[in-house]
Tab-separated table of C-alpha atoms in Angstrom:
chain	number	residue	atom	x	y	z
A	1	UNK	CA	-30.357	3.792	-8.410
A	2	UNK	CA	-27.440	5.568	-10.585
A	3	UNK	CA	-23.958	3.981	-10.706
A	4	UNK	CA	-20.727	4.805	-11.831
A	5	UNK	CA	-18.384	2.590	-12.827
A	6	UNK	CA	-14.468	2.059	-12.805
A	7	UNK	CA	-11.670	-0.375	-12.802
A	8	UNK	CA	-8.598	0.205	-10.600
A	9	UNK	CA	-5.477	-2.183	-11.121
A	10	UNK	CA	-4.100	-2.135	-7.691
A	11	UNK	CA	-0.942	-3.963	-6.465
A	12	UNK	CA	-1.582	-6.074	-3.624
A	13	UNK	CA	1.309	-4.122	-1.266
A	14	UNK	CA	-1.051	-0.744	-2.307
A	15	UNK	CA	-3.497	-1.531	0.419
A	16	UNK	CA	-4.056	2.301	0.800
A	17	UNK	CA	-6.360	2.379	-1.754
A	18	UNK	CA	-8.548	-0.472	-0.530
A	19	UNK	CA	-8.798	0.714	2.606
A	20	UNK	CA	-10.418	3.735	1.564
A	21	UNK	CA	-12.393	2.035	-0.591
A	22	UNK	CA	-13.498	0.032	2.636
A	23	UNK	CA	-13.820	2.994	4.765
A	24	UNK	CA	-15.730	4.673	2.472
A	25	UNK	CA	-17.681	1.636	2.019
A	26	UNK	CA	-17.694	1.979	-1.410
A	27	UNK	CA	-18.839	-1.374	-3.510
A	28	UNK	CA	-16.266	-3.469	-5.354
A	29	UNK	CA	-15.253	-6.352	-7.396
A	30	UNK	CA	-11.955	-7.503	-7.497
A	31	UNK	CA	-10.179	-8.989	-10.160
A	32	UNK	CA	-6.506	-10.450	-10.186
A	33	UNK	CA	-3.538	-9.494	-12.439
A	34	UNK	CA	-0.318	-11.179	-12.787
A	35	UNK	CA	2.896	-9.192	-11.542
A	36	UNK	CA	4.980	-12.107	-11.438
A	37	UNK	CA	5.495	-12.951	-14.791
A	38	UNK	CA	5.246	-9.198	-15.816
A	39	UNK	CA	1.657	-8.278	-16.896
A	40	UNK	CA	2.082	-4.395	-16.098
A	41	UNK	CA	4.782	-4.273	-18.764
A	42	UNK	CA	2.455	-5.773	-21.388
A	43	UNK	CA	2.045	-3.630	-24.171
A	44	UNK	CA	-1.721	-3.644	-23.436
A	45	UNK	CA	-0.882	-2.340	-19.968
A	46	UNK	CA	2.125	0.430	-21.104
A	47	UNK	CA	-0.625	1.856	-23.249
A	48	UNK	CA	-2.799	2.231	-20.442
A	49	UNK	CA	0.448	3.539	-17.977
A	50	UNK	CA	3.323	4.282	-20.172
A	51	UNK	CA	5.373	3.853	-16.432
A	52	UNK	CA	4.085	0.581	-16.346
A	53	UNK	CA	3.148	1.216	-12.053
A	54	UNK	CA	0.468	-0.174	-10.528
A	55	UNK	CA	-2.161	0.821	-9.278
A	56	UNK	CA	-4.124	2.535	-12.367
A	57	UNK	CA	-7.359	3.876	-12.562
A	58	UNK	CA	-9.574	3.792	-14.954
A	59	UNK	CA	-13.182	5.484	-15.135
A	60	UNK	CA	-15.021	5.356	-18.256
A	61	UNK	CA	-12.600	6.945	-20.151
A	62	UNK	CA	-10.698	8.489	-17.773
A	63	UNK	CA	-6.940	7.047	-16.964
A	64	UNK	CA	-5.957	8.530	-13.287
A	65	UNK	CA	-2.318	6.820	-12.249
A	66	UNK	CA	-0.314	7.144	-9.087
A	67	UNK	CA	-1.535	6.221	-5.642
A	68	UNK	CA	-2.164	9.476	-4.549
A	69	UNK	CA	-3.549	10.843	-7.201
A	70	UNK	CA	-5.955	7.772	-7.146
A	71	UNK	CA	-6.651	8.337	-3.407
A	72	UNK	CA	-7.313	12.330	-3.822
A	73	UNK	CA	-9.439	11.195	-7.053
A	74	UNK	CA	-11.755	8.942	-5.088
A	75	UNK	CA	-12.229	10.741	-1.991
A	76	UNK	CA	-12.837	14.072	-4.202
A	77	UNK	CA	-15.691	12.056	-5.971
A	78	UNK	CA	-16.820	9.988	-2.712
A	79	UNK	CA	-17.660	12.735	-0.091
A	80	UNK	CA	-21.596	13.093	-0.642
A	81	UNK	CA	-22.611	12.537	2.676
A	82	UNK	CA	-23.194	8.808	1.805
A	83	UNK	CA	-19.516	8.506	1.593
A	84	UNK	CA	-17.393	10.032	4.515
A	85	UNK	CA	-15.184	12.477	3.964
A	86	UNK	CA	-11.405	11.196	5.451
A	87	UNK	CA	-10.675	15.145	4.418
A	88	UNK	CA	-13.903	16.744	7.185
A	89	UNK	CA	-11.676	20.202	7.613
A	90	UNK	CA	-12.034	23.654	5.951
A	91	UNK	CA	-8.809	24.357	4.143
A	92	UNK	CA	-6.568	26.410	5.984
A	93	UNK	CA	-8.218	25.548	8.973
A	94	UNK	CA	-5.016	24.096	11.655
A	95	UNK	CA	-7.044	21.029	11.335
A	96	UNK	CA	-6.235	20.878	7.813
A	97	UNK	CA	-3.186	22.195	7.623
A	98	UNK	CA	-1.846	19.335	10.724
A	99	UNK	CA	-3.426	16.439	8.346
A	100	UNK	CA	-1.641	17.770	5.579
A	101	UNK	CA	1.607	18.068	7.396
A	102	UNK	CA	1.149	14.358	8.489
A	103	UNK	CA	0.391	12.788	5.396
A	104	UNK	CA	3.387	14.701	3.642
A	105	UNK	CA	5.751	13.076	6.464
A	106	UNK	CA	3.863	9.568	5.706
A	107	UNK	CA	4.335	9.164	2.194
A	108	UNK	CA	8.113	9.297	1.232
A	109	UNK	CA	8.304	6.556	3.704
A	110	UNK	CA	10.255	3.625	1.521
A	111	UNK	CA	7.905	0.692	2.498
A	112	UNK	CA	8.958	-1.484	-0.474
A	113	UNK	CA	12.264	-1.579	0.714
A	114	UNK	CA	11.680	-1.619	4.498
A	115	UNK	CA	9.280	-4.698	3.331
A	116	UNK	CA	11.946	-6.560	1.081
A	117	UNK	CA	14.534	-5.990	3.189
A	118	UNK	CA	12.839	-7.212	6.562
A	119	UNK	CA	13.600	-10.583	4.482
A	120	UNK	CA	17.091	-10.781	4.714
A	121	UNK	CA	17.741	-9.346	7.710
A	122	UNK	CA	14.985	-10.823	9.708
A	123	UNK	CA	17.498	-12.879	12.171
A	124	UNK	CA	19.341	-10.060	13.170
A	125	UNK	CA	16.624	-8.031	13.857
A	126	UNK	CA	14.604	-11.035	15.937
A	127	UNK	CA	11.689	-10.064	13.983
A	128	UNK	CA	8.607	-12.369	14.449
A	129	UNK	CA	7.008	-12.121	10.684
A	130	UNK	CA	3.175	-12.355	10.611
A	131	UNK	CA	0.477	-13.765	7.883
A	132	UNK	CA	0.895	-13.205	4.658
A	133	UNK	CA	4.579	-12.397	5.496
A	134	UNK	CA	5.924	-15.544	6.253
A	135	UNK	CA	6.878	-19.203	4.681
A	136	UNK	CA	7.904	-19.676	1.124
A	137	UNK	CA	6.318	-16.378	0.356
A	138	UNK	CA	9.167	-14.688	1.325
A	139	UNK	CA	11.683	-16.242	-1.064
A	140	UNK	CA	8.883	-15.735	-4.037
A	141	UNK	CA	9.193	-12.045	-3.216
A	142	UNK	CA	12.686	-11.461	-3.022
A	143	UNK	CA	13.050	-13.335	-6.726
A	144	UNK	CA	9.932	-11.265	-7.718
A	145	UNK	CA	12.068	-8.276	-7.279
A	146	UNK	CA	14.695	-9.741	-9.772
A	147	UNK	CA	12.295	-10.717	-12.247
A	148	UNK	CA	11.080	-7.270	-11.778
A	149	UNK	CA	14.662	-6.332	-13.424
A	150	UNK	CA	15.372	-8.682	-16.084
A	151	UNK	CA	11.894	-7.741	-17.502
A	152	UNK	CA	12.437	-3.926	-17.638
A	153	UNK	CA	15.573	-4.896	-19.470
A	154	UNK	CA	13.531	-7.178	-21.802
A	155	UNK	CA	10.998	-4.270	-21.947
A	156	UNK	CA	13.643	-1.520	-22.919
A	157	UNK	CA	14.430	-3.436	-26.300
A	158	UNK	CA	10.758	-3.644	-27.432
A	159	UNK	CA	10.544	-1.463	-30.482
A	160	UNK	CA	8.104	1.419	-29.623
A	161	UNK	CA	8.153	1.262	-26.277
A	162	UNK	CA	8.210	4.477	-24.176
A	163	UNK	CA	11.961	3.718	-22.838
A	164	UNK	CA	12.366	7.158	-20.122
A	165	UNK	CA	9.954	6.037	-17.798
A	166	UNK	CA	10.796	2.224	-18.088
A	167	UNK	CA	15.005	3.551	-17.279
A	168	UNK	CA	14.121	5.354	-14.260
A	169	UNK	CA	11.546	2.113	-13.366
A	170	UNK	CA	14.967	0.161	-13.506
A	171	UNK	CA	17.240	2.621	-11.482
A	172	UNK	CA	15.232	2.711	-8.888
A	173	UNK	CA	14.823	-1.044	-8.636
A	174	UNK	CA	18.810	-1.244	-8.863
A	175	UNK	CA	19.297	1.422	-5.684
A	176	UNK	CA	16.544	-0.464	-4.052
A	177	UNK	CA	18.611	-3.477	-4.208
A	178	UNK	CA	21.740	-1.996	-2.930
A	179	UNK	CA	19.547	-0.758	0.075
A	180	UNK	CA	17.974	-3.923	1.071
A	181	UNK	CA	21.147	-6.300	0.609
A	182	UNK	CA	23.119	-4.146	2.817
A	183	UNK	CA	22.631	-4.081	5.993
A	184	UNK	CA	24.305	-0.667	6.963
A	185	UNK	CA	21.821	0.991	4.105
A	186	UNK	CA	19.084	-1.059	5.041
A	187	UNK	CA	19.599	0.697	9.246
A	188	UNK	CA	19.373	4.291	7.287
A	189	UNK	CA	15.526	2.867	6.613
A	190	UNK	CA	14.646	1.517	9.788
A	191	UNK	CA	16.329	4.809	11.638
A	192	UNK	CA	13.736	6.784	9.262
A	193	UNK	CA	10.721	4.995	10.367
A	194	UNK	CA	11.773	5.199	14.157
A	195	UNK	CA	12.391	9.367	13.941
A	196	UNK	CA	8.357	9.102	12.038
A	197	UNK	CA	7.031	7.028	15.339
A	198	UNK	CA	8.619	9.352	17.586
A	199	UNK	CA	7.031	12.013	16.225
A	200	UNK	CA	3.607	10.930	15.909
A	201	UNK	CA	4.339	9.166	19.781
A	202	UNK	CA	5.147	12.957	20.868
A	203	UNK	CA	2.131	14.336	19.102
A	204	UNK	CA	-0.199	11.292	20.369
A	205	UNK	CA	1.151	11.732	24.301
A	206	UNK	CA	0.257	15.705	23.677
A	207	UNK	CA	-3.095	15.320	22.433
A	208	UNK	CA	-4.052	12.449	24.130
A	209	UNK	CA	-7.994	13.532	24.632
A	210	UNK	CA	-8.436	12.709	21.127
A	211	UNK	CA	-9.382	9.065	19.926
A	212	UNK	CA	-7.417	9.764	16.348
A	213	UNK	CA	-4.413	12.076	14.995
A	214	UNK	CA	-6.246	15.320	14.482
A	215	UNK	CA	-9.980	15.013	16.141
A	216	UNK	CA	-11.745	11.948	17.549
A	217	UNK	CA	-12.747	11.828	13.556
A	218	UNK	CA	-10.537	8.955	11.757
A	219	UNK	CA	-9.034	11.145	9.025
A	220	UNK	CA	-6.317	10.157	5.849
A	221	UNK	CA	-3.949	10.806	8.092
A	222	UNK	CA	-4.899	7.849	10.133
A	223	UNK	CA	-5.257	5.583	7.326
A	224	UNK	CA	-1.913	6.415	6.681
A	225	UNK	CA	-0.320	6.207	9.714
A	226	UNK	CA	-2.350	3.001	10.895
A	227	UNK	CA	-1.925	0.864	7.222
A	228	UNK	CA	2.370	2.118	8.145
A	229	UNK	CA	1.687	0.091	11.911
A	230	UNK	CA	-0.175	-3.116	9.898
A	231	UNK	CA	2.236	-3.533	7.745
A	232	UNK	CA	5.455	-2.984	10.240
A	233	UNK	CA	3.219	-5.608	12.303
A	234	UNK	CA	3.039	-7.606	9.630
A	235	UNK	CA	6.788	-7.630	8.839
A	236	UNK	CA	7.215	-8.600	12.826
A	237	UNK	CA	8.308	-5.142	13.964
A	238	UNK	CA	6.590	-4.505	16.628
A	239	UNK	CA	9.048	-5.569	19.480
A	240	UNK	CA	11.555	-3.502	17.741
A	241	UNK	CA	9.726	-0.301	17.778
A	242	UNK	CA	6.602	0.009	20.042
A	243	UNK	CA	6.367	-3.152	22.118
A	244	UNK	CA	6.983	-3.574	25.847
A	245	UNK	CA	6.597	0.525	26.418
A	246	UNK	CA	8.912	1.519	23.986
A	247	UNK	CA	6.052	3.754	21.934
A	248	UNK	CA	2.728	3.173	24.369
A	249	UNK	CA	0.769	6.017	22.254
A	250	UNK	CA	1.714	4.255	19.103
A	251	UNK	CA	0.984	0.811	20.414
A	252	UNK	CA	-2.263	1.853	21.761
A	253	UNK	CA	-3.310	3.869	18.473
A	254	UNK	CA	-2.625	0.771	16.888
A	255	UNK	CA	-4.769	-1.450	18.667
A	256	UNK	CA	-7.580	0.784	18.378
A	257	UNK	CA	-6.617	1.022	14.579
A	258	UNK	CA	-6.761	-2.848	14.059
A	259	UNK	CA	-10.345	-2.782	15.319
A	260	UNK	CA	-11.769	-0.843	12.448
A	261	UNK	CA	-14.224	-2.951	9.901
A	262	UNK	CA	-12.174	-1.533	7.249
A	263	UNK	CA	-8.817	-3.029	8.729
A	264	UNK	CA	-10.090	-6.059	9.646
A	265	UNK	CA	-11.212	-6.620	5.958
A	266	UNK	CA	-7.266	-6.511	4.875
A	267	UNK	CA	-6.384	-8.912	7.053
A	268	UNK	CA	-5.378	-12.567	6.279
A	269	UNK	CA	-7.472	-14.287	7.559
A	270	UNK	CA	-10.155	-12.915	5.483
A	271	UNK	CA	-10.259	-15.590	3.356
A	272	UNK	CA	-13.565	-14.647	1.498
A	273	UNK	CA	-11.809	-11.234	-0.195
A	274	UNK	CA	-9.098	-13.802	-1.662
A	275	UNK	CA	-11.012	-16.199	-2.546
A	276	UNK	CA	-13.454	-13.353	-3.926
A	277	UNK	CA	-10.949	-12.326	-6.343
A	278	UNK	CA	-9.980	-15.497	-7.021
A	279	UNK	CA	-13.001	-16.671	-8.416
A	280	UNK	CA	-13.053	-13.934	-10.453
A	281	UNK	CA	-10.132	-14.073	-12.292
A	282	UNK	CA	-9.934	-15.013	-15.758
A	283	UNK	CA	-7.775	-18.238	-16.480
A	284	UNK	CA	-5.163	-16.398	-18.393
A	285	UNK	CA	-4.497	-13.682	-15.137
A	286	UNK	CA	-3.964	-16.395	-12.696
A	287	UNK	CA	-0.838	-17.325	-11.512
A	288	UNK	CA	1.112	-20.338	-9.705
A	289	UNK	CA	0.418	-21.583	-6.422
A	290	UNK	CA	4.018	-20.413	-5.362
A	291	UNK	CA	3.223	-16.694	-6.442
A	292	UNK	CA	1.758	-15.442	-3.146
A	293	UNK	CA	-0.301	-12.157	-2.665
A	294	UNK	CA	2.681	-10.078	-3.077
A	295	UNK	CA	2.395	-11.152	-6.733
A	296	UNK	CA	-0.997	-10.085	-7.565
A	297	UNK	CA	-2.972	-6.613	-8.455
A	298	UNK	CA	-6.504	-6.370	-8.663
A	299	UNK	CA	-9.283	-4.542	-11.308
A	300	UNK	CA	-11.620	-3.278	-9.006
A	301	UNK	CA	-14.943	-2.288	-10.214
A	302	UNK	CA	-17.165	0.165	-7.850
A	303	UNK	CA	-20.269	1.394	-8.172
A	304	UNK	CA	-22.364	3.924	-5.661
A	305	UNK	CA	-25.626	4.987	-5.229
């Protein structure tokens, strides 16, 4: 038996990543790092990912950063018959091209802010927060985001530190800010997610032979689309966008979705992946008892046959 190694250092809101990993089923141990108090803008870390994101790959010697690039990386390396492919069509193929054009409408989606936001304007929008969503974890996240700030303003007067991507790291936290706290900005996000569920209810109600988006094969497009529906679930969305007929296709899909082994390993109440990666985090990585999920990224290490 042959493995290959890696380490990823995934944020906990990147569940993307782990449920390929899942669906691929595709060994790994977790390990905790601490966002809260500002790990990824460690000098240790910066020298790993000058743009001091999460998640991070890292394979031998080989650094691959950004979520896609990560996700394209491991289902590239993973699709060996022993590891589905979540990419089965010939390129060109309509097949193709449709997952391509579905994933490309998926990904700009803001779900930080959409998430952050659902916080402060949760009254108003009668939303009914799930698991790990809910209780003091909220709060913890919303100061998270201004810690978040003060230390990329701490990190920009380190001597030697790469400051470019560190400035844009802090604009885009500032605008973020402006569109959660308002609640006329923060409608221009929700609006944007409804117009993406319309479109995939359409398609769905069209095609409605087929068990998943493109064939009755669960594709990246599905993982996608279905991690989008968790986590708007999560966040207590569902009366507001699919409940009580307003999106039957989507509310269906989603149903079917939350079925998968895969899924159900990201849920809550899977308390043996926590306390999994509890266990295995050194003393120095782990954080208070306030922190939450929110506040922690993992170094996963895989290995395959």
């Amino acid at each position: 038996m042959v493995y290959s190694r890696a380490i990823l250092c995934i944020s906990f809101r990147r569940f993307k990543i782990l449920l390929l990993l899942y669906e691929k089923n595709i060994e790994f141990t977790p390990y905790v790092m601490d966002l809260l108090n500002g790990e990824q803008y460690s000098k240790w870390f910066l020298n790993l990912n000058p743009k001091a994101d999460v998640p991070v790959l890292k394979d031998q010697s080989l650094a691959v950063t950004d979520s896609q690039h990560i996700i394209n990386y491991i289902e590239n390396k993973f699709c060996d018959g022993i590891h589905k492919s979540l990419k089965p069509f010939k390129a060109n193929s309509l097949e193709f091209n449709k997952l391509q054009m579905f994933c490309n409408i998926l990904a700009p989606l803001p779900i930080g802010a959409l998430s952050l936001g659902s916080f402060i304007h949760d009254v108003d929008l009668k939303l009914v927060p799930k698991p790990p969503f809910v209780g003091p974890l909220r709060k913890v996240c919303l100061g998270n985001n201004e810690k978040v700030v003060q230390f990329l303003k701490q990190s920009l007067l380190e001597v030697g530190v790469n400051r470019a991507p560190l400035m844009r790291k802090l604009e885009i936290q500032e605008r973020r800010k402006r569109f959660v706290y308002s609640r006329s900005e923060y409608q221009k996000i929700l609006d944007a997610i409804r117009t993406v569920l319309e479109f995939f209810e359409r398609d769905m109600t069209a095609h409605s032979k087929t068990e998943w988006l493109i064939s009755n094969d669960f594709t990246m497009a599905d993982l996608a689309l279905g991690l989008l529906l968790l986590r708007l679930y999560q966040l207590g969305f569902e009366n507001y966008y699919w409940s009580y007929g307003k999106l039957p296709s989507i509310e269906s899909y989603f149903l079917r979705f939350k079925k998968r082994t895969a899924c159900q390993k990201l849920m809550p109440s899977n308390f043996e992946f926590l306390k999994d990666i509890w266990q295995m985090t050194p003393n120095k990585y782990k954080i208070g008892t306030g922190a939450g999920v929110l506040g922690m990224a993992m170094m996963v290490a895989f290995a395959h046959k």
